[in-house]
Amino acid sequence: MQVDSPERVTAKLYDLLPPVDQKIYDAIKKDAKDEGCFILKTTFQNLYQRVKSFCTQSDGQNKIRCYVCGLCWFPNGLAINFRQFKCLVPILKSTTNSMLQKLGFNSTKCLPKHTNYLMEYLPELISDPRERKSWTIYEFVAATPMISTETIVLQAALSPEPMADPPVTQESDFQKAPAPQDIDSFFDDPFSLPPIFLVEDAQNGPLETSYGGF
């Protein structure tokens, strides 16, 4: 079975777009096709912004544009029809999901409030529950900040520091140089007194040397 290439697939209700809108739609589709299947985050973000600007104008035609493009927005989120969106941006569903997550959107369960938003924005879906199920809900969540060097340094500064020994000052006993001693006061220490015979000899005068009776 032959499968139509993305550029040959026509989005549902495309013919209901005014000629000027068809021209803008085709230009976005061509640029997306030229990027190929491997679309970077910055490229997808640019395409996403172009589609959003195209779909959210102030002329009362936003509903048909959103349906054809496969994207519509509600407070703090969006709904996407992957089949319709792939006609405009020919990338895989998994790639689209990954790119939306990088932009801060996470898929979530369709709650009654989401259904109300979707049917209010696209009344055509009220009578077609099957078509309504083809829209996936995404909510915008705050991106988790990456750990930076500054954060690591701050955390290290706030952590308890080990107790450090007090610095050794210049007056430490281990660094004092021995003070020069006065030779006259050397014997002030009772443990350093000279032998008694030296004291007696000093009192009796100089010793006489004898050379064997000569």
PDB file of C-alpha atoms in Angstrom:
ATOM      1  CA  MET A   1       0.000   0.000   0.000  1.00  0.00           C
ATOM      2  CA  GLN A   2       1.349   3.391  -0.957  1.00  0.00           C
ATOM      3  CA  VAL A   3       1.660   5.895   1.852  1.00  0.00           C
ATOM      4  CA  ASP A   4       1.332   9.554   1.005  1.00  0.00           C
ATOM      5  CA  SER A   5       4.331  11.648   1.883  1.00  0.00           C
ATOM      6  CA  PRO A   6       3.709  14.426   4.416  1.00  0.00           C
ATOM      7  CA  GLU A   7       3.887  17.170   1.797  1.00  0.00           C
ATOM      8  CA  ARG A   8       1.078  15.513  -0.205  1.00  0.00           C
ATOM      9  CA  VAL A   9      -1.249  15.088   2.771  1.00  0.00           C
ATOM     10  CA  THR A  10      -3.850  17.817   3.062  1.00  0.00           C
ATOM     11  CA  ALA A  11      -5.065  18.788   6.492  1.00  0.00           C
ATOM     12  CA  LYS A  12      -8.722  18.328   7.242  1.00  0.00           C
ATOM     13  CA  LEU A  13     -10.811  21.476   6.566  1.00  0.00           C
ATOM     14  CA  TYR A  14      -7.851  23.098   4.805  1.00  0.00           C
ATOM     15  CA  ASP A  15     -10.171  24.207   1.998  1.00  0.00           C
ATOM     16  CA  LEU A  16     -12.185  26.288   4.471  1.00  0.00           C
ATOM     17  CA  LEU A  17      -9.234  28.610   5.049  1.00  0.00           C
ATOM     18  CA  PRO A  18      -9.329  31.926   3.197  1.00  0.00           C
ATOM     19  CA  PRO A  19      -6.779  32.175   0.365  1.00  0.00           C
ATOM     20  CA  VAL A  20      -4.541  34.500   2.373  1.00  0.00           C
ATOM     21  CA  ASP A  21      -4.484  32.028   5.269  1.00  0.00           C
ATOM     22  CA  GLN A  22      -3.763  29.146   2.912  1.00  0.00           C
ATOM     23  CA  LYS A  23      -0.751  31.055   1.639  1.00  0.00           C
ATOM     24  CA  ILE A  24       0.621  31.561   5.162  1.00  0.00           C
ATOM     25  CA  TYR A  25      -0.115  27.937   6.065  1.00  0.00           C
ATOM     26  CA  ASP A  26       1.703  26.688   2.966  1.00  0.00           C
ATOM     27  CA  ALA A  27       4.719  28.892   3.733  1.00  0.00           C
ATOM     28  CA  ILE A  28       5.019  27.470   7.250  1.00  0.00           C
ATOM     29  CA  LYS A  29       4.615  23.949   5.886  1.00  0.00           C
ATOM     30  CA  LYS A  30       7.338  24.494   3.286  1.00  0.00           C
ATOM     31  CA  ASP A  31       9.797  25.845   5.855  1.00  0.00           C
ATOM     32  CA  ALA A  32       9.087  22.912   8.162  1.00  0.00           C
ATOM     33  CA  LYS A  33       9.600  20.453   5.296  1.00  0.00           C
ATOM     34  CA  ASP A  34      12.906  22.092   4.353  1.00  0.00           C
ATOM     35  CA  GLU A  35      14.188  21.513   7.874  1.00  0.00           C
ATOM     36  CA  GLY A  36      13.727  17.770   7.451  1.00  0.00           C
ATOM     37  CA  CYS A  37      12.856  15.225  10.096  1.00  0.00           C
ATOM     38  CA  PHE A  38      15.675  16.206  12.439  1.00  0.00           C
ATOM     39  CA  ILE A  39      14.362  19.499  13.775  1.00  0.00           C
ATOM     40  CA  LEU A  40      16.319  21.150  16.541  1.00  0.00           C
ATOM     41  CA  LYS A  41      14.687  22.711  19.578  1.00  0.00           C
ATOM     42  CA  THR A  42      15.311  26.269  18.352  1.00  0.00           C
ATOM     43  CA  THR A  43      13.858  25.433  14.936  1.00  0.00           C
ATOM     44  CA  PHE A  44      10.775  23.817  16.458  1.00  0.00           C
ATOM     45  CA  GLN A  45      10.322  26.753  18.806  1.00  0.00           C
ATOM     46  CA  ASN A  46      10.376  29.159  15.858  1.00  0.00           C
ATOM     47  CA  LEU A  47       7.845  27.044  13.967  1.00  0.00           C
ATOM     48  CA  TYR A  48       5.686  26.800  17.074  1.00  0.00           C
ATOM     49  CA  GLN A  49       5.661  30.574  17.506  1.00  0.00           C
ATOM     50  CA  ARG A  50       4.780  31.086  13.839  1.00  0.00           C
ATOM     51  CA  VAL A  51       1.870  28.654  14.105  1.00  0.00           C
ATOM     52  CA  LYS A  52       0.646  30.296  17.302  1.00  0.00           C
ATOM     53  CA  SER A  53       0.844  33.777  15.768  1.00  0.00           C
ATOM     54  CA  PHE A  54      -1.018  32.498  12.720  1.00  0.00           C
ATOM     55  CA  CYS A  55      -3.758  30.844  14.798  1.00  0.00           C
ATOM     56  CA  THR A  56      -4.303  33.616  17.350  1.00  0.00           C
ATOM     57  CA  GLN A  57      -5.320  36.671  15.375  1.00  0.00           C
ATOM     58  CA  SER A  58      -8.135  39.114  16.010  1.00  0.00           C
ATOM     59  CA  ASP A  59     -10.346  38.586  12.980  1.00  0.00           C
ATOM     60  CA  GLY A  60     -12.699  35.884  14.232  1.00  0.00           C
ATOM     61  CA  GLN A  61     -11.132  33.088  12.148  1.00  0.00           C
ATOM     62  CA  ASN A  62      -8.970  31.534  14.840  1.00  0.00           C
ATOM     63  CA  LYS A  63     -11.132  28.448  15.341  1.00  0.00           C
ATOM     64  CA  ILE A  64     -10.749  27.189  11.804  1.00  0.00           C
ATOM     65  CA  ARG A  65      -7.020  27.990  11.797  1.00  0.00           C
ATOM     66  CA  CYS A  66      -6.483  26.096  15.047  1.00  0.00           C
ATOM     67  CA  TYR A  67      -8.417  23.102  13.784  1.00  0.00           C
ATOM     68  CA  VAL A  68      -6.504  22.960  10.501  1.00  0.00           C
ATOM     69  CA  CYS A  69      -3.114  23.381  12.217  1.00  0.00           C
ATOM     70  CA  GLY A  70      -4.002  20.916  14.954  1.00  0.00           C
ATOM     71  CA  LEU A  71      -3.190  23.276  17.826  1.00  0.00           C
ATOM     72  CA  CYS A  72      -5.381  25.283  20.155  1.00  0.00           C
ATOM     73  CA  TRP A  73      -4.561  27.017  23.409  1.00  0.00           C
ATOM     74  CA  PHE A  74      -6.312  27.367  26.743  1.00  0.00           C
ATOM     75  CA  PRO A  75      -5.183  28.814  30.106  1.00  0.00           C
ATOM     76  CA  ASN A  76      -1.844  27.274  31.099  1.00  0.00           C
ATOM     77  CA  GLY A  77      -1.826  24.670  28.365  1.00  0.00           C
ATOM     78  CA  LEU A  78      -2.708  23.537  24.876  1.00  0.00           C
ATOM     79  CA  ALA A  79      -4.371  20.751  22.935  1.00  0.00           C
ATOM     80  CA  ILE A  80      -2.803  19.124  19.906  1.00  0.00           C
ATOM     81  CA  ASN A  81      -4.170  16.896  17.181  1.00  0.00           C
ATOM     82  CA  PHE A  82      -1.084  15.006  16.045  1.00  0.00           C
ATOM     83  CA  ARG A  83      -2.649  13.933  12.759  1.00  0.00           C
ATOM     84  CA  GLN A  84      -3.487  17.500  11.781  1.00  0.00           C
ATOM     85  CA  PHE A  85      -0.223  18.920  13.120  1.00  0.00           C
ATOM     86  CA  LYS A  86       1.840  16.392  11.169  1.00  0.00           C
ATOM     87  CA  CYS A  87       0.274  17.666   7.944  1.00  0.00           C
ATOM     88  CA  LEU A  88       1.848  21.028   8.767  1.00  0.00           C
ATOM     89  CA  VAL A  89       5.092  19.965  10.459  1.00  0.00           C
ATOM     90  CA  PRO A  90       6.063  16.538   9.061  1.00  0.00           C
ATOM     91  CA  ILE A  91       7.770  14.995  12.077  1.00  0.00           C
ATOM     92  CA  LEU A  92       6.978  11.921  14.143  1.00  0.00           C
ATOM     93  CA  LYS A  93       4.557  12.067  17.044  1.00  0.00           C
ATOM     94  CA  SER A  94       7.319  11.090  19.468  1.00  0.00           C
ATOM     95  CA  THR A  95       9.501  13.933  18.177  1.00  0.00           C
ATOM     96  CA  THR A  96       6.683  16.439  18.586  1.00  0.00           C
ATOM     97  CA  ASN A  97       6.064  15.206  22.115  1.00  0.00           C
ATOM     98  CA  SER A  98       9.768  15.516  22.967  1.00  0.00           C
ATOM     99  CA  MET A  99       9.958  19.044  21.566  1.00  0.00           C
ATOM    100  CA  LEU A 100       6.875  20.163  23.483  1.00  0.00           C
ATOM    101  CA  GLN A 101       8.424  18.836  26.679  1.00  0.00           C
ATOM    102  CA  LYS A 102      11.570  20.862  25.995  1.00  0.00           C
ATOM    103  CA  LEU A 103       9.355  23.936  25.679  1.00  0.00           C
ATOM    104  CA  GLY A 104       7.899  23.215  29.130  1.00  0.00           C
ATOM    105  CA  PHE A 105       4.729  21.265  28.223  1.00  0.00           C
ATOM    106  CA  ASN A 106       3.847  17.874  29.698  1.00  0.00           C
ATOM    107  CA  SER A 107       1.027  15.657  28.506  1.00  0.00           C
ATOM    108  CA  THR A 108      -1.685  15.164  31.078  1.00  0.00           C
ATOM    109  CA  LYS A 109      -4.966  13.360  31.511  1.00  0.00           C
ATOM    110  CA  CYS A 110      -7.893  15.069  29.855  1.00  0.00           C
ATOM    111  CA  LEU A 111      -9.992  16.442  32.686  1.00  0.00           C
ATOM    112  CA  PRO A 112     -13.541  17.816  32.362  1.00  0.00           C
ATOM    113  CA  LYS A 113     -12.180  21.365  32.417  1.00  0.00           C
ATOM    114  CA  HIS A 114      -9.975  20.552  29.424  1.00  0.00           C
ATOM    115  CA  THR A 115     -12.921  19.092  27.546  1.00  0.00           C
ATOM    116  CA  ASN A 116     -14.913  22.236  28.265  1.00  0.00           C
ATOM    117  CA  TYR A 117     -12.089  24.436  27.000  1.00  0.00           C
ATOM    118  CA  LEU A 118     -11.736  22.334  23.875  1.00  0.00           C
ATOM    119  CA  MET A 119     -15.434  22.267  23.024  1.00  0.00           C
ATOM    120  CA  GLU A 120     -15.768  25.967  23.758  1.00  0.00           C
ATOM    121  CA  TYR A 121     -12.919  26.715  21.385  1.00  0.00           C
ATOM    122  CA  LEU A 122     -13.922  24.125  18.777  1.00  0.00           C
ATOM    123  CA  PRO A 123     -17.710  23.703  18.957  1.00  0.00           C
ATOM    124  CA  GLU A 124     -17.566  21.256  16.051  1.00  0.00           C
ATOM    125  CA  LEU A 125     -16.177  18.641  18.452  1.00  0.00           C
ATOM    126  CA  ILE A 126     -19.313  18.600  20.613  1.00  0.00           C
ATOM    127  CA  SER A 127     -21.159  16.333  18.182  1.00  0.00           C
ATOM    128  CA  ASP A 128     -18.126  14.162  17.420  1.00  0.00           C
ATOM    129  CA  PRO A 129     -16.750  12.388  20.532  1.00  0.00           C
ATOM    130  CA  ARG A 130     -14.412  10.288  18.402  1.00  0.00           C
ATOM    131  CA  GLU A 131     -12.813  13.359  16.896  1.00  0.00           C
ATOM    132  CA  ARG A 132     -12.582  14.918  20.346  1.00  0.00           C
ATOM    133  CA  LYS A 133     -10.483  11.988  21.546  1.00  0.00           C
ATOM    134  CA  SER A 134      -7.876  12.684  18.883  1.00  0.00           C
ATOM    135  CA  TRP A 135      -6.786  15.801  20.764  1.00  0.00           C
ATOM    136  CA  THR A 136      -4.087  15.400  23.424  1.00  0.00           C
ATOM    137  CA  ILE A 137      -3.872  17.785  26.365  1.00  0.00           C
ATOM    138  CA  TYR A 138      -0.611  19.377  27.457  1.00  0.00           C
ATOM    139  CA  GLU A 139      -0.125  21.601  30.483  1.00  0.00           C
ATOM    140  CA  PHE A 140       2.685  24.083  30.918  1.00  0.00           C
ATOM    141  CA  VAL A 141       4.923  23.330  33.873  1.00  0.00           C
ATOM    142  CA  ALA A 142       7.793  25.301  35.338  1.00  0.00           C
ATOM    143  CA  ALA A 143      11.085  24.138  33.916  1.00  0.00           C
ATOM    144  CA  THR A 144      13.538  22.647  36.416  1.00  0.00           C
ATOM    145  CA  PRO A 145      16.606  24.904  36.624  1.00  0.00           C
ATOM    146  CA  MET A 146      19.958  23.341  35.897  1.00  0.00           C
ATOM    147  CA  ILE A 147      22.519  23.217  38.639  1.00  0.00           C
ATOM    148  CA  SER A 148      25.100  25.884  37.999  1.00  0.00           C
ATOM    149  CA  THR A 149      28.549  26.411  39.376  1.00  0.00           C
ATOM    150  CA  GLU A 150      27.268  29.307  41.459  1.00  0.00           C
ATOM    151  CA  THR A 151      24.692  27.037  43.092  1.00  0.00           C
ATOM    152  CA  ILE A 152      27.331  24.467  43.962  1.00  0.00           C
ATOM    153  CA  VAL A 153      29.598  27.115  45.475  1.00  0.00           C
ATOM    154  CA  LEU A 154      26.696  28.528  47.493  1.00  0.00           C
ATOM    155  CA  GLN A 155      25.761  25.118  48.836  1.00  0.00           C
ATOM    156  CA  ALA A 156      29.359  24.460  49.842  1.00  0.00           C
ATOM    157  CA  ALA A 157      29.505  27.773  51.687  1.00  0.00           C
ATOM    158  CA  LEU A 158      26.322  26.995  53.604  1.00  0.00           C
ATOM    159  CA  SER A 159      27.390  23.509  54.654  1.00  0.00           C
ATOM    160  CA  PRO A 160      28.820  22.999  58.194  1.00  0.00           C
ATOM    161  CA  GLU A 161      32.554  23.524  58.271  1.00  0.00           C
ATOM    162  CA  PRO A 162      34.851  21.305  60.362  1.00  0.00           C
ATOM    163  CA  MET A 163      36.383  22.852  63.434  1.00  0.00           C
ATOM    164  CA  ALA A 164      39.842  24.116  62.587  1.00  0.00           C
ATOM    165  CA  ASP A 165      42.748  24.431  64.992  1.00  0.00           C
ATOM    166  CA  PRO A 166      43.493  28.017  66.044  1.00  0.00           C
ATOM    167  CA  PRO A 167      46.255  29.568  63.960  1.00  0.00           C
ATOM    168  CA  VAL A 168      49.706  29.704  65.479  1.00  0.00           C
ATOM    169  CA  THR A 169      50.600  33.273  66.290  1.00  0.00           C
ATOM    170  CA  GLN A 170      54.017  34.830  66.166  1.00  0.00           C
ATOM    171  CA  GLU A 171      54.152  34.795  69.983  1.00  0.00           C
ATOM    172  CA  SER A 172      53.928  31.014  70.140  1.00  0.00           C
ATOM    173  CA  ASP A 173      56.481  29.338  72.418  1.00  0.00           C
ATOM    174  CA  PHE A 174      57.432  27.074  69.550  1.00  0.00           C
ATOM    175  CA  GLN A 175      58.478  30.029  67.430  1.00  0.00           C
ATOM    176  CA  LYS A 176      60.346  32.067  70.065  1.00  0.00           C
ATOM    177  CA  ALA A 177      64.083  32.190  69.448  1.00  0.00           C
ATOM    178  CA  PRO A 178      66.201  31.495  72.565  1.00  0.00           C
ATOM    179  CA  ALA A 179      67.094  34.792  74.194  1.00  0.00           C
ATOM    180  CA  PRO A 180      70.859  35.459  74.589  1.00  0.00           C
ATOM    181  CA  GLN A 181      72.023  34.913  78.177  1.00  0.00           C
ATOM    182  CA  ASP A 182      74.352  37.202  80.143  1.00  0.00           C
ATOM    183  CA  ILE A 183      77.499  35.302  81.058  1.00  0.00           C
ATOM    184  CA  ASP A 184      77.518  36.943  84.493  1.00  0.00           C
ATOM    185  CA  SER A 185      74.079  35.669  85.223  1.00  0.00           C
ATOM    186  CA  PHE A 186      74.744  32.182  83.965  1.00  0.00           C
ATOM    187  CA  PHE A 187      75.311  30.842  87.472  1.00  0.00           C
ATOM    188  CA  ASP A 188      72.210  32.458  88.907  1.00  0.00           C
ATOM    189  CA  ASP A 189      70.562  29.125  88.427  1.00  0.00           C
ATOM    190  CA  PRO A 190      71.398  27.006  91.518  1.00  0.00           C
ATOM    191  CA  PHE A 191      71.643  23.973  89.282  1.00  0.00           C
ATOM    192  CA  SER A 192      74.358  25.701  87.227  1.00  0.00           C
ATOM    193  CA  LEU A 193      76.719  26.613  90.156  1.00  0.00           C
ATOM    194  CA  PRO A 194      80.408  25.789  89.595  1.00  0.00           C
ATOM    195  CA  PRO A 195      82.072  22.985  91.571  1.00  0.00           C
ATOM    196  CA  ILE A 196      83.149  23.942  95.102  1.00  0.00           C
ATOM    197  CA  PHE A 197      86.878  23.456  94.454  1.00  0.00           C
ATOM    198  CA  LEU A 198      86.773  26.118  91.756  1.00  0.00           C
ATOM    199  CA  VAL A 199      85.256  28.530  94.219  1.00  0.00           C
ATOM    200  CA  GLU A 200      87.916  27.760  96.894  1.00  0.00           C
ATOM    201  CA  ASP A 201      90.771  28.116  94.407  1.00  0.00           C
ATOM    202  CA  ALA A 202      89.455  31.463  93.314  1.00  0.00           C
ATOM    203  CA  GLN A 203      89.435  32.623  96.941  1.00  0.00           C
ATOM    204  CA  ASN A 204      93.011  31.364  97.713  1.00  0.00           C
ATOM    205  CA  GLY A 205      94.623  33.070  94.744  1.00  0.00           C
ATOM    206  CA  PRO A 206      96.378  31.626  91.693  1.00  0.00           C
ATOM    207  CA  LEU A 207      97.739  28.127  91.884  1.00  0.00           C
ATOM    208  CA  GLU A 208     101.532  27.566  92.033  1.00  0.00           C
ATOM    209  CA  THR A 209     102.835  25.063  89.620  1.00  0.00           C
ATOM    210  CA  SER A 210     105.447  22.606  90.841  1.00  0.00           C
ATOM    211  CA  TYR A 211     107.814  20.909  88.475  1.00  0.00           C
ATOM    212  CA  GLY A 212     109.143  18.052  90.483  1.00  0.00           C
ATOM    213  CA  GLY A 213     111.028  20.187  93.110  1.00  0.00           C
ATOM    214  CA  PHE A 214     113.029  22.370  90.726  1.00  0.00           C
TER     215      PHE A 214
END
